């Protein structure tokens, strides 16, 4: 048999996750700032950036607020009366401490910039060279460092430049020669050198090299700062994402229903209309959660899984290991070869040290138990029709007949019940859980300490000895037939006090030909009584206390097939037989029918004439 498998070895299921993480907090902050950003002019924002870089011990800049529409009312700011553009920024002797923001270079209408007698540090921003209307620049008596930017010497309207008494150094650019006829002040910067026209000493070679090295060092340090900030921000972002993913994975681990543990494999059998790959199925199994439970039975819990192509499968998690690992696999590979239209197809299995899983086709219409015992008022208003009930009984009979007499080795089900009969999209029955008991050799029996079965369906000899045979399954099928006829569960609480289950009650009624009292009223009103009598006779034979008196399942299937094929029975024969007595008994429950409505069943297979009565003969025990 061709199979396809995948091995897995992860101790804790680490899934490949593709997640998009959104930083809600950052988005919220940006959204909150949108109204203010729209309210304040770009020049106001540039001045606020200048403020952010400063320490303001005496609160000179206290009036500079983000909520203002214009900066024209701020201290130290003078705007044009017509255009409301900033023309003067004058903050002398304000005890301001920090660096000069390059954003001041965006104040394109600025005429005067006075920051003298403060504690400014760092270089003079080259962006001040963008202030083409600037006439006066006062930066004296601070602690500015670095070299003079050459862009200041190119300002066309600059009349006054005072950078005296700072810590500037290096060669003054050639562009500053244009300032020789204007007011400029460079004194108090001992390391400045340059053109004699500016009154500066000539620069020595070592001075130039020193300045070049210092400038290169400063540029290199700035690059490193940018790099460190970028890398740090990236690592912080990755850390946040990692924490969020870890939180999600831990939550998923808590919700996970199936832990495959370490070491194992998943096997998918080839064949069928849809054959998912083992790896695809493995991913789906690892995603199973408690909400995916669709049923629980004697062998374990059943989950529904949906693959990416919308194909659905049922995964049964076994309660305990039925065999040692090797024997378990051999049995399942044998079961994977079994194909019958009334058996639920085993599509694959998964084994690991901690878990045993079986993978089946998923059937959408639930179980026979759900069909016969509706839970809502709407469902109770539409009882199951007779044709559907008989078709289900025939399908189950065929399935049992197949595993009893056509499989080698033969298979005893041990848990035939309404919950183990599943219905496909056309309400065709499929028997599930077959073969989960130990496969038997031809002629051998199952013997177990623990009785596997559903209470009410288990045969007396199996419950007493733990020995299961095909006759045990026949007994369970008989109970299932009674359930189909009566609409009652095998342990219905309304059953007579003298009897604890449906089978015992029917046997007591059968002795007095009163078993038709259990037939559901909707059937008595609509179904020919002769058909009910025939099915009731089969059920009574199946629940016989003597196993050898129970018929074979293949014979039962043949009889039910003939019953369904029956068209127009002859009307010239009235039963004076056991079957006719029971048919009259059924008639007496409702309105009596005339004798010509009774059926001559002597031409059906398995019926024989025995003196004064006809007897159903379904074959000897095997």
Short mmCIF file of C-alpha atoms in Angstrom, two decimals, residues 92-523:
data_model
loop_
_atom_site.label_atom_id
_atom_site.label_comp_id
_atom_site.label_asym_id
_atom_site.label_seq_id
_atom_site.Cartn_x
_atom_site.Cartn_y
_atom_site.Cartn_z
CA UNK A 92 20.43 87.39 24.71
CA UNK A 93 21.49 86.73 28.32
CA UNK A 94 18.77 84.06 28.79
CA UNK A 95 21.05 81.44 30.44
CA UNK A 96 20.14 78.99 27.70
CA UNK A 97 22.28 75.86 27.57
CA UNK A 98 22.44 73.40 24.65
CA UNK A 99 23.12 73.20 20.94
CA UNK A 100 21.78 75.35 18.13
CA UNK A 101 19.21 73.41 16.11
CA UNK A 102 19.75 73.16 12.38
CA UNK A 103 15.99 73.75 12.01
CA UNK A 104 16.65 77.51 12.44
CA UNK A 105 17.87 77.37 8.84
CA UNK A 106 14.23 76.97 7.74
CA UNK A 107 13.25 80.46 8.99
CA UNK A 108 13.70 81.82 5.49
CA UNK A 109 12.51 85.39 6.32
CA UNK A 110 14.78 85.82 9.35
CA UNK A 111 16.65 89.16 9.48
CA UNK A 112 18.21 89.10 12.93
CA UNK A 113 19.44 86.18 15.04
CA UNK A 114 20.77 87.04 18.49
CA UNK A 115 21.83 84.25 20.85
CA UNK A 116 24.77 86.03 22.51
CA UNK A 117 25.75 85.81 26.16
CA UNK A 118 24.33 82.32 26.71
CA UNK A 119 25.90 78.89 27.17
CA UNK A 120 25.46 77.38 23.72
CA UNK A 121 27.82 74.54 22.83
CA UNK A 122 28.58 72.46 19.76
CA UNK A 123 29.12 73.65 16.18
CA UNK A 124 27.47 76.47 14.30
CA UNK A 125 24.87 74.77 12.00
CA UNK A 126 25.75 75.05 8.32
CA UNK A 127 22.01 75.39 7.62
CA UNK A 128 22.19 79.03 8.80
CA UNK A 129 23.67 79.67 5.37
CA UNK A 130 20.10 79.21 4.01
CA UNK A 131 18.96 82.46 5.69
CA UNK A 132 19.40 84.65 2.60
CA UNK A 133 17.70 87.65 4.22
CA UNK A 134 19.83 87.52 7.38
CA UNK A 135 21.51 90.88 8.19
CA UNK A 136 22.85 90.38 11.70
CA UNK A 137 24.14 87.25 13.45
CA UNK A 138 25.18 87.54 17.10
CA UNK A 139 26.66 84.37 18.58
CA UNK A 140 29.40 85.89 20.76
CA UNK A 141 30.16 84.94 24.33
CA UNK A 142 29.05 81.28 24.19
CA UNK A 143 31.04 78.04 24.13
CA UNK A 144 30.61 77.12 20.49
CA UNK A 145 33.19 74.72 19.06
CA UNK A 146 34.32 73.39 15.70
CA UNK A 147 35.05 75.37 12.57
CA UNK A 148 33.15 78.16 10.89
CA UNK A 149 30.80 76.88 8.14
CA UNK A 150 31.74 78.39 4.76
CA UNK A 151 28.04 79.01 3.96
CA UNK A 152 27.92 82.01 6.31
CA UNK A 153 30.49 83.87 4.18
CA UNK A 154 28.16 83.59 1.20
CA UNK A 155 25.11 85.27 2.77
CA UNK A 156 24.40 88.22 0.44
CA UNK A 157 22.82 90.59 2.98
CA UNK A 158 24.82 89.80 6.09
CA UNK A 159 26.14 93.05 7.60
CA UNK A 160 27.18 91.98 11.09
CA UNK A 161 28.81 88.71 12.18
CA UNK A 162 29.97 88.38 15.76
CA UNK A 163 31.33 85.01 16.87
CA UNK A 164 33.89 86.34 19.32
CA UNK A 165 34.72 84.74 22.64
CA UNK A 166 33.85 81.12 21.75
CA UNK A 167 36.00 78.03 21.27
CA UNK A 168 36.03 77.97 17.50
CA UNK A 169 39.08 76.63 15.73
CA UNK A 170 40.58 75.86 12.37
CA UNK A 171 41.00 77.88 9.20
CA UNK A 172 38.40 80.49 8.33
CA UNK A 173 37.01 79.64 4.84
CA UNK A 174 37.95 81.84 1.85
CA UNK A 175 34.33 82.86 1.45
CA UNK A 176 34.63 85.05 4.55
CA UNK A 177 36.85 87.48 2.61
CA UNK A 178 33.57 88.98 1.38
CA UNK A 179 33.02 90.14 4.96
CA UNK A 180 36.19 92.24 5.05
CA UNK A 181 34.25 95.42 4.31
CA UNK A 182 31.57 94.59 6.88
CA UNK A 183 31.45 94.27 10.63
CA UNK A 184 32.88 90.97 11.74
CA UNK A 185 34.34 89.89 15.03
CA UNK A 186 36.48 86.74 15.47
CA UNK A 187 38.49 87.66 18.59
CA UNK A 188 38.57 85.35 21.59
CA UNK A 189 38.89 82.18 19.46
CA UNK A 190 42.58 81.40 19.90
CA UNK A 191 42.64 78.51 17.48
CA UNK A 192 41.14 80.36 14.51
CA UNK A 193 43.50 81.22 11.68
CA UNK A 194 43.22 82.36 8.12
CA UNK A 195 43.48 85.28 5.72
CA UNK A 196 45.30 88.38 6.93
CA UNK A 197 42.54 90.56 5.49
CA UNK A 198 40.36 89.27 8.30
CA UNK A 199 43.00 90.13 10.88
CA UNK A 200 43.78 86.49 11.62
CA UNK A 201 47.17 84.83 11.90
CA UNK A 202 48.25 82.59 9.07
CA UNK A 203 47.52 78.90 9.53
CA UNK A 204 50.54 76.63 9.95
CA UNK A 205 50.62 73.18 8.32
CA UNK A 206 50.26 71.44 11.68
CA UNK A 207 47.31 73.66 12.53
CA UNK A 208 45.59 72.76 9.29
CA UNK A 209 46.26 69.08 9.81
CA UNK A 210 45.05 69.27 13.38
CA UNK A 211 41.86 70.99 12.28
CA UNK A 212 41.37 68.43 9.52
CA UNK A 213 41.87 65.57 11.96
CA UNK A 214 39.48 67.13 14.45
CA UNK A 215 36.86 67.68 11.75
CA UNK A 216 37.27 64.13 10.51
CA UNK A 217 37.05 62.83 14.06
CA UNK A 218 33.90 64.83 14.69
CA UNK A 219 32.36 63.61 11.45
CA UNK A 220 33.28 60.03 12.30
CA UNK A 221 31.80 60.34 15.78
CA UNK A 222 28.58 61.76 14.34
CA UNK A 223 28.36 58.81 11.96
CA UNK A 224 28.87 56.40 14.83
CA UNK A 225 26.15 58.07 16.85
CA UNK A 226 23.73 57.75 13.96
CA UNK A 227 24.71 54.13 13.47
CA UNK A 228 24.37 53.30 17.18
CA UNK A 229 20.98 54.99 17.43
CA UNK A 230 19.74 53.16 14.31
CA UNK A 231 20.97 49.77 15.48
CA UNK A 232 19.62 50.34 18.97
CA UNK A 233 16.23 51.33 17.63
CA UNK A 234 16.13 48.29 15.36
CA UNK A 235 17.06 45.94 18.20
CA UNK A 236 14.47 47.52 20.48
CA UNK A 237 11.81 47.09 17.80
CA UNK A 238 12.81 43.43 17.32
CA UNK A 239 12.66 42.94 21.08
CA UNK A 240 9.10 44.27 21.23
CA UNK A 241 8.06 42.02 18.33
CA UNK A 242 9.75 39.05 20.00
CA UNK A 243 7.92 39.65 23.27
CA UNK A 244 4.59 39.95 21.48
CA UNK A 245 5.22 36.73 19.53
CA UNK A 246 6.36 34.93 22.68
CA UNK A 247 3.19 35.99 24.45
CA UNK A 248 1.07 34.74 21.57
CA UNK A 249 2.94 31.43 21.32
CA UNK A 250 2.59 30.82 25.05
CA UNK A 251 -1.14 31.50 24.83
CA UNK A 252 -1.46 29.13 21.88
CA UNK A 253 0.50 26.47 23.77
CA UNK A 254 -2.00 26.76 26.62
CA UNK A 255 -4.94 26.39 24.20
CA UNK A 256 -3.39 23.50 22.25
CA UNK A 257 -5.27 20.24 22.68
CA UNK A 258 -2.67 17.90 21.21
CA UNK A 259 0.98 17.83 22.19
CA UNK A 260 2.87 15.58 19.83
CA UNK A 261 5.90 15.56 22.08
CA UNK A 262 9.36 14.74 20.76
CA UNK A 263 9.93 12.17 18.05
CA UNK A 264 7.19 10.60 15.99
CA UNK A 265 5.65 10.47 12.54
CA UNK A 266 2.45 11.15 10.67
CA UNK A 267 1.37 8.80 7.87
CA UNK A 268 -1.23 9.49 5.16
CA UNK A 269 -2.54 6.64 2.99
CA UNK A 270 -2.75 7.26 -0.72
CA UNK A 271 -6.15 7.12 -2.38
CA UNK A 272 -9.38 9.06 -2.17
CA UNK A 273 -10.53 12.25 -3.86
CA UNK A 274 -8.46 14.48 -1.58
CA UNK A 275 -5.03 13.43 -0.38
CA UNK A 276 -3.32 16.11 1.71
CA UNK A 277 0.41 15.87 2.24
CA UNK A 278 1.66 14.63 5.57
CA UNK A 279 3.31 17.95 6.33
CA UNK A 280 0.11 19.86 5.57
CA UNK A 281 -1.83 17.54 7.86
CA UNK A 282 0.85 17.83 10.56
CA UNK A 283 0.50 21.62 10.57
CA UNK A 284 -3.28 21.31 10.90
CA UNK A 285 -3.00 18.78 13.75
CA UNK A 286 -0.70 21.10 15.67
CA UNK A 287 -3.32 23.87 15.42
CA UNK A 288 -6.11 21.82 17.01
CA UNK A 289 -7.81 23.58 19.93
CA UNK A 290 -10.59 22.70 22.33
CA UNK A 291 -13.17 24.51 20.21
CA UNK A 292 -12.54 21.95 17.43
CA UNK A 293 -14.05 19.06 19.45
CA UNK A 294 -17.03 17.51 17.64
CA UNK A 295 -17.55 14.37 19.72
CA UNK A 296 -16.27 11.95 22.31
CA UNK A 297 -16.56 8.19 22.30
CA UNK A 298 -15.34 5.10 24.04
CA UNK A 299 -11.99 5.22 22.25
CA UNK A 300 -11.25 8.92 22.52
CA UNK A 301 -12.02 12.50 21.51
CA UNK A 302 -12.80 13.55 17.93
CA UNK A 303 -11.75 16.90 16.46
CA UNK A 304 -12.66 18.56 13.18
CA UNK A 305 -9.85 20.14 11.16
CA UNK A 306 -10.07 22.22 7.99
CA UNK A 307 -7.14 22.47 5.59
CA UNK A 308 -6.24 25.41 3.37
CA UNK A 309 -8.19 23.95 0.44
CA UNK A 310 -11.29 23.72 2.73
CA UNK A 311 -11.18 19.94 2.82
CA UNK A 312 -12.27 18.61 6.22
CA UNK A 313 -11.07 15.64 8.24
CA UNK A 314 -11.85 14.10 11.61
CA UNK A 315 -8.95 13.44 13.99
CA UNK A 316 -9.54 10.94 16.80
CA UNK A 317 -7.20 11.22 19.76
CA UNK A 318 -7.10 7.79 21.40
CA UNK A 319 -7.45 7.58 25.15
CA UNK A 320 -4.80 4.92 25.47
CA UNK A 321 -2.46 2.84 23.33
CA UNK A 322 -4.15 -0.32 22.14
CA UNK A 323 -0.92 -2.13 21.25
CA UNK A 324 2.81 -1.65 21.39
CA UNK A 325 3.95 0.95 18.84
CA UNK A 326 4.99 -1.55 16.15
CA UNK A 327 1.88 -3.71 16.45
CA UNK A 328 -0.25 -0.57 16.51
CA UNK A 329 1.18 0.60 13.19
CA UNK A 330 0.78 -2.80 11.56
CA UNK A 331 -2.90 -2.95 12.52
CA UNK A 332 -3.55 0.55 11.23
CA UNK A 333 -1.83 -0.10 7.92
CA UNK A 334 -4.09 -3.11 7.52
CA UNK A 335 -7.16 -1.02 8.34
CA UNK A 336 -6.00 1.60 5.84
CA UNK A 337 -6.44 -0.97 3.07
CA UNK A 338 -10.09 -1.66 3.95
CA UNK A 339 -12.52 0.02 1.59
CA UNK A 340 -16.31 -0.23 1.81
CA UNK A 341 -19.00 2.32 1.04
CA UNK A 342 -20.52 1.92 4.51
CA UNK A 343 -17.28 2.13 6.51
CA UNK A 344 -15.59 5.38 7.51
CA UNK A 345 -12.32 5.46 5.59
CA UNK A 346 -9.12 5.59 7.66
CA UNK A 347 -7.00 8.22 5.88
CA UNK A 348 -3.92 8.18 8.08
CA UNK A 349 -2.49 8.13 11.57
CA UNK A 350 0.02 9.92 13.76
CA UNK A 351 2.08 8.33 16.51
CA UNK A 352 4.44 9.82 19.07
CA UNK A 353 5.51 8.74 22.56
CA UNK A 354 2.72 10.84 24.07
CA UNK A 355 -0.13 10.68 21.55
CA UNK A 356 -1.88 8.31 19.17
CA UNK A 357 -4.10 9.91 16.50
CA UNK A 358 -6.32 8.44 13.78
CA UNK A 359 -7.33 10.54 10.76
CA UNK A 360 -10.67 9.86 9.03
CA UNK A 361 -12.92 11.47 6.45
CA UNK A 362 -15.21 14.01 8.11
CA UNK A 363 -18.95 13.33 7.60
CA UNK A 364 -21.10 16.47 7.78
CA UNK A 365 -24.48 15.17 8.96
CA UNK A 366 -23.45 13.97 12.38
CA UNK A 367 -24.41 10.65 13.93
CA UNK A 368 -27.45 8.39 13.87
CA UNK A 369 -27.90 9.19 17.55
CA UNK A 370 -28.34 12.88 16.71
CA UNK A 371 -30.73 12.02 13.89
CA UNK A 372 -32.99 9.72 15.96
CA UNK A 373 -32.98 11.85 19.11
CA UNK A 374 -33.49 15.49 18.09
CA UNK A 375 -32.72 18.16 20.66
CA UNK A 376 -34.64 21.17 19.33
CA UNK A 377 -38.39 21.59 18.94
CA UNK A 378 -38.00 22.24 15.21
CA UNK A 379 -36.19 18.93 14.73
CA UNK A 380 -38.82 17.09 16.77
CA UNK A 381 -41.52 18.34 14.40
CA UNK A 382 -39.89 16.41 11.53
CA UNK A 383 -39.40 12.75 12.54
CA UNK A 384 -37.10 10.58 10.44
CA UNK A 385 -38.95 8.85 7.60
CA UNK A 386 -39.08 5.07 7.31
CA UNK A 387 -37.05 4.86 4.11
CA UNK A 388 -34.13 6.67 5.73
CA UNK A 389 -34.27 4.43 8.79
CA UNK A 390 -34.28 1.22 6.74
CA UNK A 391 -31.45 2.50 4.51
CA UNK A 392 -29.36 3.24 7.58
CA UNK A 393 -30.05 -0.21 9.02
CA UNK A 394 -29.12 -1.83 5.71
CA UNK A 395 -25.88 0.17 5.47
CA UNK A 396 -24.79 -0.81 8.97
CA UNK A 397 -25.69 -4.46 8.28
CA UNK A 398 -23.59 -4.43 5.11
CA UNK A 399 -20.64 -2.86 6.95
CA UNK A 400 -20.75 -5.45 9.73
CA UNK A 401 -21.20 -8.27 7.25
CA UNK A 402 -18.13 -7.06 5.39
CA UNK A 403 -15.78 -6.90 8.38
CA UNK A 404 -17.16 -10.18 9.81
CA UNK A 405 -17.00 -12.32 6.69
CA UNK A 406 -14.97 -10.55 3.97
CA UNK A 407 -11.91 -9.32 5.85
CA UNK A 408 -8.94 -11.52 6.60
CA UNK A 409 -8.37 -11.64 9.47
CA UNK A 410 -11.96 -11.06 10.52
CA UNK A 411 -12.79 -7.97 12.57
CA UNK A 412 -15.11 -7.73 15.56
CA UNK A 413 -16.30 -4.19 16.13
CA UNK A 414 -17.21 -4.45 19.86
CA UNK A 415 -18.93 -1.03 20.00
CA UNK A 416 -21.81 -0.95 17.52
CA UNK A 417 -24.00 1.98 18.60
CA UNK A 418 -25.92 4.92 17.17
CA UNK A 419 -23.07 7.29 18.04
CA UNK A 420 -20.69 5.21 15.91
CA UNK A 421 -22.90 5.39 12.84
CA UNK A 422 -22.02 8.55 10.92
CA UNK A 423 -24.02 10.10 8.09
CA UNK A 424 -22.58 11.62 4.93
CA UNK A 425 -24.03 14.50 2.90
CA UNK A 426 -26.69 12.13 1.44
CA UNK A 427 -27.47 10.55 4.83
CA UNK A 428 -25.79 7.34 3.76
CA UNK A 429 -24.49 5.54 6.88
CA UNK A 430 -20.81 4.93 7.59
CA UNK A 431 -19.78 2.72 10.50
CA UNK A 432 -16.86 4.18 12.46
CA UNK A 433 -14.38 2.83 15.03
CA UNK A 434 -14.20 -0.57 13.35
CA UNK A 435 -10.96 -2.43 13.95
CA UNK A 436 -9.88 -0.42 16.94
CA UNK A 437 -10.14 -3.57 18.98
CA UNK A 438 -7.40 -6.10 18.40
CA UNK A 439 -7.65 -7.71 14.96
CA UNK A 440 -8.62 -11.36 15.28
CA UNK A 441 -7.40 -14.41 13.42
CA UNK A 442 -9.98 -16.41 11.57
CA UNK A 443 -12.01 -18.37 14.09
CA UNK A 444 -10.47 -16.68 17.13
CA UNK A 445 -12.19 -14.35 19.54
CA UNK A 446 -11.42 -11.14 21.36
CA UNK A 447 -10.76 -11.52 25.06
CA UNK A 448 -10.16 -8.42 27.17
CA UNK A 449 -10.26 -7.48 30.80
CA UNK A 450 -12.09 -4.21 30.05
CA UNK A 451 -15.34 -4.39 28.10
CA UNK A 452 -15.28 -1.92 25.22
CA UNK A 453 -18.79 -0.90 24.31
CA UNK A 454 -21.67 1.44 25.00
CA UNK A 455 -23.99 0.60 27.86
CA UNK A 456 -27.28 -0.78 26.57
CA UNK A 457 -25.75 -2.23 23.40
CA UNK A 458 -23.37 -4.77 24.97
CA UNK A 459 -24.41 -8.43 24.76
CA UNK A 460 -24.85 -10.32 28.06
CA UNK A 461 -22.09 -12.85 27.37
CA UNK A 462 -19.60 -10.14 26.43
CA UNK A 463 -20.39 -8.14 29.55
CA UNK A 464 -19.99 -11.27 31.68
CA UNK A 465 -16.88 -12.86 30.19
CA UNK A 466 -15.14 -10.09 28.26
CA UNK A 467 -15.15 -12.40 25.24
CA UNK A 468 -16.31 -10.63 22.08
CA UNK A 469 -17.36 -12.44 18.91
CA UNK A 470 -19.33 -11.60 15.78
CA UNK A 471 -22.45 -12.59 17.73
CA UNK A 472 -21.71 -9.78 20.18
CA UNK A 473 -21.88 -7.34 17.28
CA UNK A 474 -25.12 -8.95 16.08
CA UNK A 475 -26.69 -8.35 19.50
CA UNK A 476 -25.62 -4.68 19.37
CA UNK A 477 -27.08 -4.38 15.86
CA UNK A 478 -30.37 -5.79 17.14
CA UNK A 479 -30.47 -3.08 19.82
CA UNK A 480 -29.72 -0.52 17.12
CA UNK A 481 -32.70 -1.81 15.09
CA UNK A 482 -34.95 -1.46 18.14
CA UNK A 483 -33.68 2.10 18.56
CA UNK A 484 -34.50 2.83 14.91
CA UNK A 485 -38.01 1.38 15.34
CA UNK A 486 -38.81 3.01 18.65
CA UNK A 487 -36.92 6.29 18.63
CA UNK A 488 -35.83 5.41 22.19
CA UNK A 489 -32.29 5.14 23.48
CA UNK A 490 -31.23 1.70 24.75
CA UNK A 491 -31.27 3.01 28.32
CA UNK A 492 -34.35 5.25 28.00
CA UNK A 493 -35.54 6.39 31.43
CA UNK A 494 -39.18 5.79 30.42
CA UNK A 495 -38.59 2.03 30.00
CA UNK A 496 -40.50 -0.30 32.30
CA UNK A 497 -39.21 -0.41 35.89
CA UNK A 498 -38.73 -4.18 35.65
CA UNK A 499 -36.18 -3.79 32.84
CA UNK A 500 -33.07 -1.64 32.79
CA UNK A 501 -32.68 -1.49 29.02
CA UNK A 502 -34.58 -1.56 25.75
CA UNK A 503 -33.49 -5.09 24.76
CA UNK A 504 -34.70 -6.65 28.02
CA UNK A 505 -38.01 -4.86 27.77
CA UNK A 506 -38.61 -6.00 24.16
CA UNK A 507 -37.75 -9.62 25.03
CA UNK A 508 -40.39 -9.61 27.77
CA UNK A 509 -42.96 -8.10 25.39
CA UNK A 510 -41.97 -10.53 22.64
CA UNK A 511 -43.08 -13.49 24.70
CA UNK A 512 -46.64 -12.12 24.65
CA UNK A 513 -46.49 -10.79 21.09
CA UNK A 514 -46.67 -7.23 22.44
CA UNK A 515 -43.30 -5.91 21.28
CA UNK A 516 -44.94 -3.47 18.87
CA UNK A 517 -45.84 -1.26 21.77
CA UNK A 518 -42.36 0.27 21.45
CA UNK A 519 -42.76 1.29 17.77
CA UNK A 520 -42.69 5.04 17.32
CA UNK A 521 -46.18 6.42 16.68
CA UNK A 522 -45.16 8.29 13.53
CA UNK A 523 -44.14 4.92 12.01
#
